[in-house]
PDB file of C-alpha atoms in Angstrom:
ATOM      1  CA  UNK A 151      28.684  86.601   0.665  1.00 69.00           C
ATOM      2  CA  UNK A 152      31.519  88.746  -0.730  1.00 69.00           C
ATOM      3  CA  UNK A 153      34.114  86.464   0.861  1.00 70.00           C
ATOM      4  CA  UNK A 154      32.378  83.355  -0.532  1.00 74.00           C
ATOM      5  CA  UNK A 155      32.128  84.849  -4.027  1.00 77.00           C
ATOM      6  CA  UNK A 156      35.786  85.837  -3.820  1.00 74.00           C
ATOM      7  CA  UNK A 157      36.773  82.302  -2.854  1.00 79.00           C
ATOM      8  CA  UNK A 158      34.752  80.327  -5.419  1.00 85.00           C
ATOM      9  CA  UNK A 159      36.633  81.351  -8.614  1.00 87.00           C
ATOM     10  CA  UNK A 160      40.103  80.984  -7.066  1.00 88.00           C
ATOM     11  CA  UNK A 161      40.824  77.447  -8.429  1.00 91.00           C
ATOM     12  CA  UNK A 162      39.936  78.561 -11.971  1.00 92.00           C
ATOM     13  CA  UNK A 163      42.042  81.700 -11.562  1.00 89.00           C
ATOM     14  CA  UNK A 164      45.026  79.668 -10.365  1.00 88.00           C
ATOM     15  CA  UNK A 165      44.477  77.232 -13.256  1.00 92.00           C
ATOM     16  CA  UNK A 166      44.692  80.106 -15.742  1.00 91.00           C
ATOM     17  CA  UNK A 167      47.910  81.303 -14.093  1.00 86.00           C
ATOM     18  CA  UNK A 168      49.271  77.758 -14.269  1.00 87.00           C
ATOM     19  CA  UNK A 169      48.465  77.465 -17.984  1.00 88.00           C
ATOM     20  CA  UNK A 170      50.339  80.725 -18.616  1.00 84.00           C
ATOM     21  CA  UNK A 171      53.351  79.373 -16.716  1.00 81.00           C
ATOM     22  CA  UNK A 172      53.154  82.040 -14.003  1.00 79.00           C
ATOM     23  CA  UNK A 173      52.780  79.450 -11.237  1.00 83.00           C
ATOM     24  CA  UNK A 174      53.061  75.683 -10.981  1.00 83.00           C
ATOM     25  CA  UNK A 175      51.296  73.778 -13.765  1.00 86.00           C
ATOM     26  CA  UNK A 176      49.767  71.460 -11.176  1.00 88.00           C
ATOM     27  CA  UNK A 177      47.044  74.071 -10.695  1.00 90.00           C
ATOM     28  CA  UNK A 178      46.051  73.632 -14.368  1.00 91.00           C
ATOM     29  CA  UNK A 179      45.592  69.848 -14.038  1.00 90.00           C
ATOM     30  CA  UNK A 180      41.973  68.691 -14.238  1.00 91.00           C
ATOM     31  CA  UNK A 181      40.672  65.764 -12.208  1.00 89.00           C
ATOM     32  CA  UNK A 182      37.439  65.075 -13.973  1.00 87.00           C
ATOM     33  CA  UNK A 183      35.873  68.522 -14.297  1.00 87.00           C
ATOM     34  CA  UNK A 184      37.540  69.976 -11.190  1.00 90.00           C
ATOM     35  CA  UNK A 185      40.879  71.664 -10.597  1.00 93.00           C
ATOM     36  CA  UNK A 186      41.412  69.513  -7.541  1.00 91.00           C
ATOM     37  CA  UNK A 187      44.907  70.751  -6.635  1.00 91.00           C
ATOM     38  CA  UNK A 188      43.771  74.382  -6.633  1.00 91.00           C
ATOM     39  CA  UNK A 189      40.682  73.511  -4.573  1.00 92.00           C
ATOM     40  CA  UNK A 190      42.784  71.783  -1.917  1.00 92.00           C
ATOM     41  CA  UNK A 191      45.386  74.546  -1.731  1.00 90.00           C
ATOM     42  CA  UNK A 192      42.818  77.362  -1.581  1.00 88.00           C
ATOM     43  CA  UNK A 193      40.481  75.528   0.762  1.00 89.00           C
ATOM     44  CA  UNK A 194      43.104  74.451   3.295  1.00 92.00           C
ATOM     45  CA  UNK A 195      45.033  77.731   3.304  1.00 87.00           C
ATOM     46  CA  UNK A 196      41.956  79.955   3.577  1.00 84.00           C
ATOM     47  CA  UNK A 197      40.435  77.720   6.243  1.00 87.00           C
ATOM     48  CA  UNK A 198      43.578  78.096   8.346  1.00 89.00           C
ATOM     49  CA  UNK A 199      43.518  81.864   7.822  1.00 84.00           C
ATOM     50  CA  UNK A 200      39.835  82.099   8.819  1.00 83.00           C
ATOM     51  CA  UNK A 201      40.497  80.098  11.999  1.00 89.00           C
ATOM     52  CA  UNK A 202      43.465  82.200  13.079  1.00 89.00           C
ATOM     53  CA  UNK A 203      42.592  85.731  11.885  1.00 86.00           C
ATOM     54  CA  UNK A 204      39.613  87.710  13.258  1.00 88.00           C
ATOM     55  CA  UNK A 205      36.956  88.466  10.682  1.00 84.00           C
ATOM     56  CA  UNK A 206      37.220  92.210  11.290  1.00 85.00           C
ATOM     57  CA  UNK A 207      40.805  92.134  10.051  1.00 88.00           C
ATOM     58  CA  UNK A 208      39.840  89.965   7.080  1.00 86.00           C
ATOM     59  CA  UNK A 209      36.985  92.300   6.177  1.00 87.00           C
ATOM     60  CA  UNK A 210      39.123  95.434   6.311  1.00 92.00           C
ATOM     61  CA  UNK A 211      41.896  93.760   4.313  1.00 91.00           C
ATOM     62  CA  UNK A 212      39.410  92.624   1.664  1.00 87.00           C
ATOM     63  CA  UNK A 213      37.980  96.153   1.412  1.00 92.00           C
ATOM     64  CA  UNK A 214      41.454  97.641   0.972  1.00 94.00           C
ATOM     65  CA  UNK A 215      42.289  95.051  -1.670  1.00 92.00           C
ATOM     66  CA  UNK A 216      39.046  95.696  -3.572  1.00 91.00           C
ATOM     67  CA  UNK A 217      39.619  99.473  -3.568  1.00 95.00           C
ATOM     68  CA  UNK A 218      43.174  98.967  -4.783  1.00 94.00           C
ATOM     69  CA  UNK A 219      41.859  96.663  -7.516  1.00 92.00           C
ATOM     70  CA  UNK A 220      39.402  99.364  -8.614  1.00 95.00           C
ATOM     71  CA  UNK A 221      42.311 101.797  -8.905  1.00 96.00           C
ATOM     72  CA  UNK A 222      44.239  99.329 -11.034  1.00 95.00           C
ATOM     73  CA  UNK A 223      41.201  98.956 -13.315  1.00 94.00           C
ATOM     74  CA  UNK A 224      40.886 102.730 -13.712  1.00 95.00           C
ATOM     75  CA  UNK A 225      44.613 103.045 -14.385  1.00 95.00           C
ATOM     76  CA  UNK A 226      44.288 100.334 -17.045  1.00 93.00           C
ATOM     77  CA  UNK A 227      41.441 102.294 -18.648  1.00 93.00           C
ATOM     78  CA  UNK A 228      43.613 105.408 -18.782  1.00 93.00           C
ATOM     79  CA  UNK A 229      46.487 103.431 -20.247  1.00 92.00           C
ATOM     80  CA  UNK A 230      44.367 101.823 -22.981  1.00 90.00           C
ATOM     81  CA  UNK A 231      42.775 105.127 -23.989  1.00 90.00           C
ATOM     82  CA  UNK A 232      46.254 106.652 -24.204  1.00 89.00           C
ATOM     83  CA  UNK A 233      47.216 103.988 -26.762  1.00 86.00           C
ATOM     84  CA  UNK A 234      49.260 101.793 -24.440  1.00 87.00           C
ATOM     85  CA  UNK A 235      47.174  98.639 -24.604  1.00 78.00           C
ATOM     86  CA  UNK A 236      49.550  95.656 -24.675  1.00 76.00           C
ATOM     87  CA  UNK A 237      52.658  97.688 -25.505  1.00 84.00           C
ATOM     88  CA  UNK A 238      53.818 101.126 -24.394  1.00 87.00           C
ATOM     89  CA  UNK A 239      53.588 103.330 -27.475  1.00 88.00           C
ATOM     90  CA  UNK A 240      52.775 106.597 -25.690  1.00 90.00           C
ATOM     91  CA  UNK A 241      55.537 106.961 -23.107  1.00 92.00           C
ATOM     92  CA  UNK A 242      54.619 110.512 -21.940  1.00 93.00           C
ATOM     93  CA  UNK A 243      51.075 109.344 -21.142  1.00 93.00           C
ATOM     94  CA  UNK A 244      52.384 106.275 -19.312  1.00 93.00           C
ATOM     95  CA  UNK A 245      54.671 108.507 -17.240  1.00 95.00           C
ATOM     96  CA  UNK A 246      51.807 110.844 -16.308  1.00 95.00           C
ATOM     97  CA  UNK A 247      49.600 107.900 -15.301  1.00 96.00           C
ATOM     98  CA  UNK A 248      52.345 106.557 -13.054  1.00 95.00           C
ATOM     99  CA  UNK A 249      52.933 109.975 -11.476  1.00 96.00           C
ATOM    100  CA  UNK A 250      49.228 110.426 -10.830  1.00 97.00           C
ATOM    101  CA  UNK A 251      48.400 106.904  -9.658  1.00 95.00           C
ATOM    102  CA  UNK A 252      51.484 106.228  -7.536  1.00 95.00           C
ATOM    103  CA  UNK A 253      52.323 109.663  -6.119  1.00 96.00           C
ATOM    104  CA  UNK A 254      49.836 112.501  -6.554  1.00 97.00           C
ATOM    105  CA  UNK A 255      46.474 110.773  -5.975  1.00 97.00           C
ATOM    106  CA  UNK A 256      47.438 108.620  -2.952  1.00 96.00           C
ATOM    107  CA  UNK A 257      49.569 111.243  -1.214  1.00 97.00           C
ATOM    108  CA  UNK A 258      46.994 114.007  -1.647  1.00 96.00           C
ATOM    109  CA  UNK A 259      44.146 111.763  -0.450  1.00 97.00           C
ATOM    110  CA  UNK A 260      46.029 110.443   2.590  1.00 97.00           C
ATOM    111  CA  UNK A 261      47.347 113.865   3.578  1.00 96.00           C
ATOM    112  CA  UNK A 262      43.882 115.427   3.345  1.00 95.00           C
ATOM    113  CA  UNK A 263      42.152 112.676   5.315  1.00 95.00           C
ATOM    114  CA  UNK A 264      44.782 111.627   7.824  1.00 94.00           C
ATOM    115  CA  UNK A 265      46.074 115.141   8.418  1.00 92.00           C
ATOM    116  CA  UNK A 266      42.957 117.303   8.305  1.00 92.00           C
ATOM    117  CA  UNK A 267      39.554 115.869   7.446  1.00 93.00           C
ATOM    118  CA  UNK A 268      39.812 112.634   9.452  1.00 92.00           C
ATOM    119  CA  UNK A 269      40.641 114.229  12.810  1.00 91.00           C
ATOM    120  CA  UNK A 270      37.922 116.831  12.270  1.00 91.00           C
ATOM    121  CA  UNK A 271      35.285 114.200  11.464  1.00 90.00           C
ATOM    122  CA  UNK A 272      36.300 111.945  14.365  1.00 88.00           C
ATOM    123  CA  UNK A 273      36.244 114.772  16.901  1.00 88.00           C
ATOM    124  CA  UNK A 274      33.156 116.471  15.399  1.00 87.00           C
ATOM    125  CA  UNK A 275      35.062 119.729  15.577  1.00 87.00           C
ATOM    126  CA  UNK A 276      36.894 122.046  13.216  1.00 88.00           C
ATOM    127  CA  UNK A 277      39.683 122.567  15.724  1.00 88.00           C
ATOM    128  CA  UNK A 278      42.004 120.037  14.014  1.00 86.00           C
ATOM    129  CA  UNK A 279      41.619 122.012  10.795  1.00 87.00           C
ATOM    130  CA  UNK A 280      42.819 125.183  12.535  1.00 87.00           C
ATOM    131  CA  UNK A 281      45.862 123.578  14.126  1.00 90.00           C
ATOM    132  CA  UNK A 282      49.311 124.061  12.655  1.00 92.00           C
ATOM    133  CA  UNK A 283      49.601 120.373  11.807  1.00 91.00           C
ATOM    134  CA  UNK A 284      46.163 120.299  10.208  1.00 91.00           C
ATOM    135  CA  UNK A 285      46.819 123.430   8.152  1.00 93.00           C
ATOM    136  CA  UNK A 286      50.231 122.151   7.043  1.00 94.00           C
ATOM    137  CA  UNK A 287      49.131 118.667   6.037  1.00 94.00           C
ATOM    138  CA  UNK A 288      45.835 119.864   4.575  1.00 93.00           C
ATOM    139  CA  UNK A 289      47.560 122.592   2.579  1.00 95.00           C
ATOM    140  CA  UNK A 290      50.131 120.141   1.252  1.00 96.00           C
ATOM    141  CA  UNK A 291      47.331 117.747   0.312  1.00 95.00           C
ATOM    142  CA  UNK A 292      45.483 120.525  -1.549  1.00 96.00           C
ATOM    143  CA  UNK A 293      48.694 121.488  -3.352  1.00 97.00           C
ATOM    144  CA  UNK A 294      49.213 117.907  -4.506  1.00 96.00           C
ATOM    145  CA  UNK A 295      45.537 117.698  -5.521  1.00 96.00           C
ATOM    146  CA  UNK A 296      45.872 120.820  -7.692  1.00 97.00           C
ATOM    147  CA  UNK A 297      48.998 119.331  -9.250  1.00 97.00           C
ATOM    148  CA  UNK A 298      47.054 116.118  -9.891  1.00 96.00           C
ATOM    149  CA  UNK A 299      44.358 118.090 -11.744  1.00 96.00           C
ATOM    150  CA  UNK A 300      47.033 119.690 -13.931  1.00 97.00           C
ATOM    151  CA  UNK A 301      48.487 116.229 -14.678  1.00 97.00           C
ATOM    152  CA  UNK A 302      45.028 114.967 -15.674  1.00 96.00           C
ATOM    153  CA  UNK A 303      44.636 117.956 -17.992  1.00 95.00           C
ATOM    154  CA  UNK A 304      47.952 117.151 -19.678  1.00 96.00           C
ATOM    155  CA  UNK A 305      46.922 113.500 -19.891  1.00 95.00           C
ATOM    156  CA  UNK A 306      43.639 114.521 -21.546  1.00 94.00           C
ATOM    157  CA  UNK A 307      45.563 116.322 -24.295  1.00 93.00           C
ATOM    158  CA  UNK A 308      47.753 113.247 -24.866  1.00 92.00           C
ATOM    159  CA  UNK A 309      44.701 110.960 -25.008  1.00 89.00           C
ATOM    160  CA  UNK A 310      42.990 113.302 -27.469  1.00 87.00           C
ATOM    161  CA  UNK A 311      46.006 113.403 -29.762  1.00 85.00           C
ATOM    162  CA  UNK A 312      46.442 109.629 -29.501  1.00 78.00           C
ATOM    163  CA  UNK A 313      42.773 109.022 -30.363  1.00 71.00           C
ATOM    164  CA  UNK A 314      42.997 111.326 -33.374  1.00 64.00           C
ATOM    165  CA  UNK A 315      46.181 109.661 -34.622  1.00 63.00           C
ATOM    166  CA  UNK A 316      45.099 106.053 -34.141  1.00 60.00           C
ATOM    167  CA  UNK A 317      42.324 105.125 -36.554  1.00 51.00           C
ATOM    168  CA  UNK A 318      41.105 101.556 -36.759  1.00 47.00           C
ATOM    169  CA  UNK A 319      42.229 100.023 -40.050  1.00 42.00           C
ATOM    170  CA  UNK A 320      39.921  97.211 -41.016  1.00 41.00           C
ATOM    171  CA  UNK A 321      40.210  94.406 -43.526  1.00 45.00           C
ATOM    172  CA  UNK A 322      37.997  94.415 -46.587  1.00 45.00           C
ATOM    173  CA  UNK A 323      35.374  92.110 -45.084  1.00 46.00           C
ATOM    174  CA  UNK A 324      35.343  94.002 -41.784  1.00 48.00           C
ATOM    175  CA  UNK A 325      35.032  97.304 -43.635  1.00 50.00           C
ATOM    176  CA  UNK A 326      32.006  96.024 -45.532  1.00 49.00           C
ATOM    177  CA  UNK A 327      30.222  94.695 -42.445  1.00 53.00           C
ATOM    178  CA  UNK A 328      30.896  97.745 -40.288  1.00 49.00           C
ATOM    179  CA  UNK A 329      30.068 100.198 -43.055  1.00 51.00           C
ATOM    180  CA  UNK A 330      26.798  98.376 -43.783  1.00 55.00           C
ATOM    181  CA  UNK A 331      25.796  98.518 -40.116  1.00 56.00           C
ATOM    182  CA  UNK A 332      26.635 102.194 -39.667  1.00 51.00           C
ATOM    183  CA  UNK A 333      25.850 103.475 -43.182  1.00 49.00           C
ATOM    184  CA  UNK A 334      22.900 105.560 -42.042  1.00 47.00           C
ATOM    185  CA  UNK A 335      25.010 107.227 -39.338  1.00 49.00           C
ATOM    186  CA  UNK A 336      28.362 107.657 -41.102  1.00 47.00           C
ATOM    187  CA  UNK A 337      27.700 108.290 -44.787  1.00 50.00           C
ATOM    188  CA  UNK A 338      30.935 110.280 -45.168  1.00 49.00           C
ATOM    189  CA  UNK A 339      33.242 107.744 -43.470  1.00 44.00           C
ATOM    190  CA  UNK A 340      36.304 106.852 -45.643  1.00 43.00           C
ATOM    191  CA  UNK A 341      36.283 103.335 -47.069  1.00 39.00           C
ATOM    192  CA  UNK A 342      39.520 102.299 -45.359  1.00 38.00           C
ATOM    193  CA  UNK A 343      39.015 103.824 -41.907  1.00 40.00           C
ATOM    194  CA  UNK A 344      36.417 103.637 -39.168  1.00 40.00           C
ATOM    195  CA  UNK A 345      36.591 106.298 -36.494  1.00 48.00           C
ATOM    196  CA  UNK A 346      36.941 105.300 -32.864  1.00 51.00           C
ATOM    197  CA  UNK A 347      33.451 106.715 -32.221  1.00 52.00           C
ATOM    198  CA  UNK A 348      32.002 103.455 -33.547  1.00 57.00           C
ATOM    199  CA  UNK A 349      33.423 101.682 -30.470  1.00 62.00           C
ATOM    200  CA  UNK A 350      31.996 102.154 -26.979  1.00 67.00           C
ATOM    201  CA  UNK A 351      34.207 104.373 -24.865  1.00 78.00           C
ATOM    202  CA  UNK A 352      33.907 105.269 -21.186  1.00 83.00           C
ATOM    203  CA  UNK A 353      32.872 108.928 -20.857  1.00 87.00           C
ATOM    204  CA  UNK A 354      34.826 111.638 -19.100  1.00 91.00           C
ATOM    205  CA  UNK A 355      38.281 110.089 -19.566  1.00 90.00           C
ATOM    206  CA  UNK A 356      40.655 110.899 -17.903  1.00 93.00           C
ATOM    207  CA  UNK A 357      38.740 113.028 -15.380  1.00 95.00           C
ATOM    208  CA  UNK A 358      36.155 110.508 -14.131  1.00 95.00           C
ATOM    209  CA  UNK A 359      38.673 107.622 -13.763  1.00 95.00           C
ATOM    210  CA  UNK A 360      41.100 110.081 -12.146  1.00 96.00           C
ATOM    211  CA  UNK A 361      38.413 111.215  -9.702  1.00 96.00           C
ATOM    212  CA  UNK A 362      37.539 107.594  -8.947  1.00 96.00           C
ATOM    213  CA  UNK A 363      41.201 106.818  -8.195  1.00 97.00           C
ATOM    214  CA  UNK A 364      41.416 109.799  -5.830  1.00 97.00           C
ATOM    215  CA  UNK A 365      38.176 108.905  -4.016  1.00 96.00           C
ATOM    216  CA  UNK A 366      39.227 105.263  -3.670  1.00 97.00           C
ATOM    217  CA  UNK A 367      42.471 106.356  -2.041  1.00 97.00           C
ATOM    218  CA  UNK A 368      40.437 108.656   0.210  1.00 96.00           C
ATOM    219  CA  UNK A 369      38.340 105.661   1.294  1.00 96.00           C
ATOM    220  CA  UNK A 370      41.495 103.602   1.845  1.00 96.00           C
ATOM    221  CA  UNK A 371      42.883 106.368   4.055  1.00 96.00           C
ATOM    222  CA  UNK A 372      39.959 105.879   6.452  1.00 95.00           C
ATOM    223  CA  UNK A 373      41.331 102.495   7.516  1.00 95.00           C
ATOM    224  CA  UNK A 374      44.002 102.184  10.159  1.00 94.00           C
ATOM    225  CA  UNK A 375      47.687 101.815   9.365  1.00 94.00           C
ATOM    226  CA  UNK A 376      47.578  98.364  10.913  1.00 94.00           C
ATOM    227  CA  UNK A 377      45.048  97.287   8.267  1.00 94.00           C
ATOM    228  CA  UNK A 378      47.487  98.518   5.625  1.00 95.00           C
ATOM    229  CA  UNK A 379      50.223  96.423   7.225  1.00 95.00           C
ATOM    230  CA  UNK A 380      47.984  93.347   7.025  1.00 93.00           C
ATOM    231  CA  UNK A 381      47.369  94.029   3.336  1.00 93.00           C
ATOM    232  CA  UNK A 382      51.096  94.415   2.744  1.00 94.00           C
ATOM    233  CA  UNK A 383      51.746  91.081   4.473  1.00 92.00           C
ATOM    234  CA  UNK A 384      49.092  89.426   2.312  1.00 88.00           C
ATOM    235  CA  UNK A 385      50.639  90.804  -0.881  1.00 90.00           C
ATOM    236  CA  UNK A 386      54.128  89.807   0.281  1.00 93.00           C
ATOM    237  CA  UNK A 387      52.937  86.237   0.884  1.00 88.00           C
ATOM    238  CA  UNK A 388      51.277  86.162  -2.551  1.00 84.00           C
ATOM    239  CA  UNK A 389      54.455  87.375  -4.259  1.00 87.00           C
ATOM    240  CA  UNK A 390      56.581  84.832  -2.377  1.00 88.00           C
ATOM    241  CA  UNK A 391      54.218  82.083  -3.503  1.00 80.00           C
ATOM    242  CA  UNK A 392      54.402  83.392  -7.075  1.00 81.00           C
ATOM    243  CA  UNK A 393      58.199  83.577  -7.203  1.00 83.00           C
ATOM    244  CA  UNK A 394      58.568  80.135  -5.626  1.00 82.00           C
ATOM    245  CA  UNK A 395      56.124  78.632  -8.117  1.00 73.00           C
ATOM    246  CA  UNK A 396      57.713  80.504 -11.022  1.00 73.00           C
ATOM    247  CA  UNK A 397      61.413  79.980 -10.322  1.00 75.00           C
ATOM    248  CA  UNK A 398      61.682  77.279  -7.675  1.00 69.00           C
ATOM    249  CA  UNK A 399      60.663  73.753  -6.894  1.00 56.00           C
ATOM    250  CA  UNK A 400      58.788  72.008  -9.682  1.00 53.00           C
ATOM    251  CA  UNK A 401      59.617  74.510 -12.427  1.00 52.00           C
ATOM    252  CA  UNK A 402      63.344  74.315 -11.718  1.00 45.00           C
ATOM    253  CA  UNK A 403      63.184  70.539 -11.959  1.00 48.00           C
ATOM    254  CA  UNK A 404      61.096  70.811 -15.115  1.00 53.00           C
ATOM    255  CA  UNK A 405      63.608  73.185 -16.690  1.00 50.00           C
ATOM    256  CA  UNK A 406      66.459  70.893 -15.666  1.00 45.00           C
ATOM    257  CA  UNK A 407      64.681  67.894 -17.159  1.00 50.00           C
ATOM    258  CA  UNK A 408      64.042  69.880 -20.336  1.00 50.00           C
ATOM    259  CA  UNK A 409      67.722  70.772 -20.600  1.00 45.00           C
ATOM    260  CA  UNK A 410      68.710  67.134 -20.045  1.00 47.00           C
ATOM    261  CA  UNK A 411      66.214  66.039 -22.676  1.00 48.00           C
ATOM    262  CA  UNK A 412      67.535  68.565 -25.180  1.00 51.00           C
ATOM    263  CA  UNK A 413      71.117  67.501 -24.389  1.00 49.00           C
ATOM    264  CA  UNK A 414      70.222  63.846 -24.931  1.00 52.00           C
ATOM    265  CA  UNK A 415      68.504  64.726 -28.195  1.00 52.00           C
ATOM    266  CA  UNK A 416      71.613  66.610 -29.260  1.00 49.00           C
ATOM    267  CA  UNK A 417      73.769  63.575 -28.492  1.00 52.00           C
ATOM    268  CA  UNK A 418      71.401  61.305 -30.419  1.00 49.00           C
ATOM    269  CA  UNK A 419      71.475  63.700 -33.384  1.00 52.00           C
ATOM    270  CA  UNK A 420      75.282  63.685 -33.328  1.00 54.00           C
ATOM    271  CA  UNK A 421      75.354  59.895 -33.210  1.00 50.00           C
ATOM    272  CA  UNK A 422      72.869  59.744 -36.079  1.00 54.00           C
ATOM    273  CA  UNK A 423      74.967  62.111 -38.137  1.00 50.00           C
ATOM    274  CA  UNK A 424      78.095  60.052 -37.465  1.00 55.00           C
ATOM    275  CA  UNK A 425      76.257  56.837 -38.358  1.00 54.00           C
ATOM    276  CA  UNK A 426      74.961  58.398 -41.558  1.00 55.00           C
ATOM    277  CA  UNK A 427      78.468  59.582 -42.415  1.00 55.00           C
ATOM    278  CA  UNK A 428      79.945  56.132 -41.752  1.00 55.00           C
ATOM    279  CA  UNK A 429      77.200  54.465 -43.753  1.00 56.00           C
ATOM    280  CA  UNK A 430      77.772  56.837 -46.629  1.00 52.00           C
ATOM    281  CA  UNK A 431      81.512  56.122 -46.515  1.00 55.00           C
ATOM    282  CA  UNK A 432      80.906  52.365 -46.466  1.00 54.00           C
ATOM    283  CA  UNK A 433      78.540  52.587 -49.442  1.00 55.00           C
ATOM    284  CA  UNK A 434      81.081  54.621 -51.403  1.00 54.00           C
ATOM    285  CA  UNK A 435      83.849  52.131 -50.607  1.00 55.00           C
ATOM    286  CA  UNK A 436      81.616  49.203 -51.624  1.00 54.00           C
ATOM    287  CA  UNK A 437      80.667  50.845 -54.882  1.00 55.00           C
ATOM    288  CA  UNK A 438      84.319  51.566 -55.716  1.00 55.00           C
ATOM    289  CA  UNK A 439      85.270  47.959 -54.927  1.00 55.00           C
ATOM    290  CA  UNK A 440      82.479  46.649 -57.121  1.00 52.00           C
ATOM    291  CA  UNK A 441      83.592  48.832 -59.998  1.00 52.00           C
ATOM    292  CA  UNK A 442      87.147  47.530 -59.622  1.00 46.00           C
ATOM    293  CA  UNK A 443      85.882  43.930 -59.639  1.00 52.00           C
ATOM    294  CA  UNK A 444      83.974  44.600 -62.834  1.00 47.00           C
ATOM    295  CA  UNK A 445      86.993  46.188 -64.505  1.00 50.00           C
ATOM    296  CA  UNK A 446      89.366  43.262 -63.785  1.00 51.00           C
ATOM    297  CA  UNK A 447      87.865  40.769 -66.356  1.00 49.00           C
ATOM    298  CA  UNK A 448      88.071  43.434 -69.004  1.00 43.00           C
ATOM    299  CA  UNK A 449      91.790  43.948 -68.322  1.00 43.00           C
ATOM    300  CA  UNK A 450      92.439  40.183 -68.491  1.00 46.00           C
ATOM    301  CA  UNK A 451      90.613  39.878 -71.818  1.00 46.00           C
ATOM    302  CA  UNK A 452      92.651  42.682 -73.290  1.00 44.00           C
TER     303      UNK A 452
END
């Protein structure tokens, strides 16, 4: 069911990417009410994959991808609450999020599970925890985890200062509507500002999203390294498809045609300007000749 639900929206997703110019615009072409090109590409490619790849590998790869997607969502939440929605305005917070999400959380989770907890759980014994390798890797994982908690604490201070500094400035009509709706709750709210408390916010930021990121990496660490290799191959294929659709093939020809069209338009504009200049010169010469013809009888009469 999860695989089917993941497959069904793919043509619409590819159509949105095509409309944004990220991949070929063929995916955004409707045939009736259906994105036929996207349906054919997704259907044929995924059918070939399902015939050639065992379902166990597909299932593990999908689980890894979903967990990684959850981490991206939590990182996006942290970024937005730090004031970096759309553009990076809080660079220290963005740096801390990158350090936590790319280094501290994954390395601490993988070291703890792969080096200490995993072998102990698999062998149903605490002997791996007492070994030199288990103590070393587990201790390093705990050290990175403590560092990650410190980073989240620093990030919390940055989010708090960003929230206090960024008030929502509303237009006159928006002020009136919001103030009318929340008048009984915020009688002392200034007329030109509405505090961020009027907007729903996820609780426990950044600690709960940070904990979720760590636990997701811990779950990912329970899969084999070979499953990680399969996920890497899948992402590499997706990026190759993206770069080919973005910079190669149809888009290169489209850009070339656009350049040729602009060049032809430039030539036409130059010809039009020259024709207008020649026409203007001809009209001036004709008018001067006419004035001379009119002056000649007057000279003869004199």
